[in-house]
């Protein structure tokens, strides 16, 4: 039979966690109780004994901890122990002042023992010993540990961005996997938090040492006043009783304080390596037999000098010499051991077998930076490049109509310090050099004077530009220059390259996501579209063709609807692309000329179109079939007409037949990228056409 107790279900979790989860709150609340409530002598003895035991445990834990981060709770433990000790000082002071006139045992056996046994009952000796302990604790241990904590915290925080970049570099190089990188990032952050907390915790120890001196003076003066005035004791009797009790109380508190100070100093002076401190001291201090041998010789010489303690010096000289001899023999034996033959990685049983996890895929979009550009990608150092890149991705995703892949940023020591490189599918598509501490003044084509600086070229559009200082910004803008910072230069270059290569950014995954998104609003349209009507590869090719000619795929509904209508007629991606272009004609023209009612166009004279038709038929529709002389003259004429349109501030559009449109678009894509080629069927009915030039041979 089980007895059902009320609130048993609520108490069960606490019982399962055990006392460790409530130990710290109990200690903190107990310290507050000791400050407010009177403490009997027996409980005071137990509290002082617990304080000494706690300090010894903490000191031993710091000695045997292999890495500082393994005892990451040390700053909190230090704070709790300091509060406990100060509360005990307040509680013992109350007992000493209230009952000190009754005799040395009035404040408990622990204080009496430290007052009589440790210092021999002589308050003058006790005062000197107490002051020496305070000087050692305050001036030597605490001050040194505090300085080390401060420097360690500063350098750890300064090195944090570099360590994070190193983790990213190892991850990109395949040296570690995602889980290992996540663990190392956590350890780096934990290390920074630990040393920052230790910097603050060292102030607790320093304040505790100062408080010990002040409490000693207050207790002696207060005890004299109370003993002589209230209890009628003589000066000699009062000073002996209260001084012994005060010094005993001070020693009981300061010995644990010194132990904790030593523990804090050991913790911050240790290297962050997974080694036992005892092994570090022995192996590093006595690793060189020459140092021990020279020490033995010096001790032996000092031991034979008349008047020196011969036994002590000669004994230690013998021990040091014997240790040096044994260590030297051990090193020689290890050097004479036959070398173990190396085991090839393929035959090594401990070697991890290769798997597909060791093959790292290339980044769709990559950005590599030199080491001087690292602060630009570090938010902690005020770098804003990450936000700029995020903004570029968001803008292009809205313009293109699909989610642009993430940009993987990493450092590359092979680049010059101020250089960056943009890659697509692991292939470099752009590279330039910027100056983070300067700004770029770009010549838009018409300026009213020159400006001093380092001449260069705008990496995005190839315009003449000059690197200038921040103080020259207003002067450059007054002269007509467009002034941008280095982060904007890089972000603009990235945006331009992604725009020019948008067709490479969309693949099977992106197209499937587009279809899934369309299926939420138009399920009947998407149902059975892939693979019943068209294969996914054909749809991907059509969308790539559209993006290759700077046509966004935002209107995925119209695109899928058109493909569904033309799929029974043809499965050729080029034919389907032409059909989709006609259905998107309003969007295409709007991208070129906005909402203007009139569209200026360049045409070919009828004779030239006839020649090109015949040439296409003879070559099977390939632009390479154009006779070289004719191709050169055609390119020159179209280039001149395009420049004339750009000077007028109007778009350059070549209007031709549907048969020639695709061929001429491929012909001018790389040579005249700003010239858009449209067919007659791609002009909306409501748009008026204004022929600005007819190109002939």
XYZ file of C-alpha atoms in Angstrom, residues 94-388:
295
model
C 28.932 40.295 17.212
C 29.846 37.380 19.525
C 33.279 38.810 20.415
C 31.898 42.233 21.296
C 28.882 40.884 23.205
C 30.533 38.060 25.191
C 34.246 38.757 24.971
C 34.407 39.926 28.617
C 33.456 36.388 29.720
C 36.811 34.989 28.614
C 38.690 33.594 25.563
C 36.188 30.748 25.093
C 33.156 32.997 24.788
C 33.440 33.222 20.965
C 33.788 29.492 20.395
C 36.537 26.906 20.490
C 37.862 27.580 16.976
C 38.623 31.245 17.611
C 40.097 30.370 21.035
C 42.290 27.665 19.497
C 43.648 29.984 16.824
C 44.211 32.670 19.455
C 46.111 30.372 21.853
C 47.601 27.492 19.878
C 48.499 29.106 16.559
C 50.012 32.299 18.000
C 50.882 30.968 21.480
C 48.504 33.290 23.316
C 50.681 36.316 22.588
C 48.593 39.005 20.981
C 51.667 40.950 19.806
C 52.949 37.894 17.922
C 49.441 37.248 16.621
C 49.159 40.811 15.361
C 52.464 40.531 13.471
C 51.515 37.150 11.979
C 48.117 38.477 10.953
C 49.636 41.547 9.283
C 52.179 39.379 7.427
C 49.398 37.152 6.145
C 47.473 40.222 5.018
C 50.500 41.638 3.184
C 51.155 38.311 1.461
C 47.521 37.954 0.478
C 46.881 41.550 -0.574
C 50.201 42.773 -2.010
C 51.552 39.557 -3.544
C 48.982 36.906 -4.381
C 45.812 38.954 -4.920
C 47.472 41.840 -6.746
C 49.364 39.533 -9.106
C 46.353 37.315 -9.769
C 44.180 40.363 -10.448
C 46.639 41.733 -12.974
C 46.930 38.373 -14.742
C 43.137 38.044 -14.828
C 42.769 41.500 -16.366
C 45.389 40.879 -19.065
C 44.092 37.376 -19.807
C 40.538 38.678 -20.211
C 41.667 41.476 -22.549
C 43.799 39.261 -24.771
C 41.199 36.478 -24.824
C 38.501 38.876 -26.021
C 40.848 40.432 -28.608
C 41.749 36.989 -29.964
C 38.121 35.826 -30.154
C 37.445 36.907 -33.804
C 40.689 35.319 -35.004
C 39.898 32.035 -33.254
C 36.429 31.975 -34.788
C 37.873 32.614 -38.253
C 40.405 29.809 -37.666
C 37.549 27.432 -36.794
C 35.731 28.421 -39.993
C 38.930 27.886 -41.978
C 39.431 24.398 -40.508
C 35.789 23.597 -41.231
C 36.084 24.777 -44.827
C 39.324 22.847 -45.265
C 37.647 19.646 -44.067
C 39.886 19.251 -41.016
C 36.851 19.206 -38.698
C 33.157 18.514 -39.152
C 30.143 20.604 -38.168
C 29.845 19.065 -34.693
C 33.520 19.639 -33.926
C 33.289 23.222 -35.187
C 30.227 23.835 -33.011
C 32.062 22.401 -29.985
C 35.153 24.523 -30.612
C 33.060 27.679 -31.004
C 31.375 26.874 -27.703
C 34.762 26.374 -26.014
C 36.075 29.667 -27.411
C 33.019 31.536 -26.138
C 33.219 29.736 -22.798
C 36.900 30.651 -22.477
C 36.157 34.335 -23.075
C 33.335 34.259 -20.523
C 35.544 32.475 -17.970
C 38.449 34.923 -18.115
C 36.050 37.863 -18.113
C 34.417 36.462 -14.965
C 37.821 35.816 -13.379
C 38.741 39.456 -13.988
C 35.746 40.498 -11.915
C 36.147 37.721 -9.327
C 39.704 38.851 -8.548
C 38.203 42.120 -7.308
C 36.220 40.133 -4.710
C 39.410 38.662 -3.274
C 41.098 42.062 -3.229
C 38.147 43.659 -1.474
C 38.047 40.797 1.026
C 41.678 41.417 1.986
C 41.013 45.124 2.539
C 37.893 44.309 4.557
C 39.958 41.983 6.795
C 42.287 44.825 7.834
C 39.413 47.192 8.546
C 37.500 44.550 10.534
C 40.621 43.905 12.661
C 40.979 47.593 13.593
C 37.257 48.004 14.272
C 37.119 44.908 16.490
C 40.143 45.959 18.604
C 38.943 49.528 19.093
C 35.338 48.465 19.655
C 36.385 45.721 22.095
C 38.506 48.148 24.122
C 35.656 50.624 24.347
C 33.028 48.024 25.292
C 35.284 46.162 27.731
C 36.481 49.265 29.575
C 33.278 51.311 29.534
C 30.477 48.759 29.782
C 32.154 45.902 31.670
C 34.674 47.835 33.773
C 37.767 45.949 32.596
C 41.210 47.441 32.898
C 43.104 48.570 29.837
C 45.634 45.722 29.975
C 43.005 43.051 30.589
C 40.671 44.434 27.910
C 43.350 44.727 25.267
C 44.616 41.205 25.974
C 41.168 39.573 25.821
C 39.760 41.422 22.848
C 43.006 41.475 20.872
C 43.455 37.707 21.232
C 39.862 37.091 20.216
C 40.060 39.537 17.303
C 43.327 38.121 16.002
C 42.030 34.559 16.383
C 38.910 35.576 14.499
C 41.018 37.272 11.828
C 43.303 34.260 11.384
C 40.339 31.898 11.103
C 38.992 34.057 8.265
C 42.256 35.023 6.552
C 43.730 31.535 6.230
C 40.798 30.394 3.999
C 41.048 33.725 2.190
C 44.734 33.087 1.473
C 43.956 29.573 0.246
C 41.300 30.883 -2.153
C 43.633 33.630 -3.365
C 46.298 31.034 -4.124
C 43.678 28.924 -5.927
C 42.607 31.926 -8.031
C 46.236 32.716 -8.875
C 46.879 29.103 -9.914
C 43.771 29.094 -12.064
C 44.616 32.220 -14.067
C 48.337 31.399 -14.423
C 47.718 27.959 -15.898
C 47.904 27.255 -19.598
C 44.677 26.181 -21.253
C 46.001 22.696 -22.042
C 44.712 19.283 -21.049
C 47.577 18.443 -18.649
C 47.871 17.902 -14.916
C 49.563 20.832 -13.172
C 51.841 18.516 -11.182
C 53.034 16.869 -14.367
C 53.605 20.249 -15.986
C 55.738 21.431 -13.057
C 57.830 18.249 -12.805
C 58.360 17.695 -16.520
C 59.053 21.315 -17.399
C 61.026 22.300 -14.293
C 63.293 19.242 -14.129
C 63.423 18.310 -17.800
C 66.938 19.714 -18.326
C 69.676 17.816 -16.397
C 72.156 20.662 -17.040
C 70.174 23.020 -14.794
C 70.176 20.466 -11.963
C 73.897 19.766 -12.385
C 74.863 23.448 -12.202
C 72.609 23.885 -9.155
C 74.308 20.894 -7.454
C 77.768 22.395 -8.088
C 76.774 25.777 -6.649
C 75.233 24.163 -3.548
C 78.360 22.020 -3.041
C 80.637 25.070 -3.230
C 78.443 26.927 -0.734
C 78.426 23.834 1.520
C 82.224 23.697 1.896
C 82.579 27.403 2.716
C 83.583 27.796 6.400
C 80.716 28.926 8.616
C 77.953 27.666 6.300
C 75.585 24.832 7.354
C 77.523 22.032 5.649
C 74.975 19.245 6.182
C 71.995 21.034 4.623
C 73.839 22.386 1.542
C 75.811 19.188 0.843
C 72.685 17.029 1.253
C 70.704 19.062 -1.263
C 73.734 19.170 -3.597
C 73.873 15.366 -3.524
C 70.135 15.065 -4.235
C 70.327 17.542 -7.163
C 73.430 15.848 -8.598
C 71.881 12.391 -8.319
C 68.703 13.587 -10.013
C 70.680 15.153 -12.846
C 72.688 11.928 -13.344
C 69.576 9.718 -13.435
C 67.764 12.078 -15.812
C 70.775 12.235 -18.143
C 70.985 8.423 -18.280
C 67.257 8.169 -18.992
C 67.493 10.606 -21.890
C 70.467 8.737 -23.375
C 68.623 5.389 -23.176
C 65.605 6.853 -24.919
C 67.853 8.290 -27.631
C 69.474 4.861 -28.229
C 66.141 3.038 -28.605
C 65.515 1.787 -32.153
C 63.017 3.906 -33.982
C 59.639 2.336 -34.537
C 58.907 1.894 -38.242
C 56.208 4.179 -39.488
C 52.885 2.630 -40.324
C 51.260 3.861 -43.495
C 47.882 5.548 -43.033
C 46.205 2.845 -45.126
C 47.486 0.051 -42.861
C 47.180 1.860 -39.539
C 44.425 0.307 -37.431
C 43.833 3.618 -35.623
C 43.433 5.545 -38.867
C 39.830 6.516 -39.456
C 38.441 5.187 -42.704
C 37.583 7.768 -45.311
C 33.910 8.380 -45.935
C 31.754 10.705 -47.971
C 31.711 13.020 -44.971
C 35.354 13.839 -45.789
C 34.328 15.160 -49.221
C 33.351 18.786 -48.801
C 31.008 20.214 -51.453
C 31.994 23.470 -53.081
C 30.247 26.645 -52.008
C 27.621 27.907 -54.416
C 28.669 31.475 -53.580
C 31.969 32.102 -51.822
C 33.723 35.241 -50.632
C 37.384 34.999 -49.658
C 39.053 37.956 -47.941
C 42.629 38.893 -47.035
C 43.566 39.200 -43.388
C 43.255 43.002 -43.313
C 39.614 42.706 -44.391
C 38.691 40.345 -41.532
C 37.473 43.250 -39.299
C 34.929 44.085 -42.025
C 33.162 40.752 -41.425
C 33.460 40.856 -37.614
C 30.447 42.472 -35.944
C 32.365 42.855 -32.666
C 34.854 45.147 -34.420
C 32.165 47.236 -36.087
C 32.248 45.343 -39.374
C 29.097 45.807 -41.422
C 29.918 43.629 -44.434
C 27.757 40.735 -43.212
C 24.722 43.022 -43.073
C 25.539 44.385 -46.534
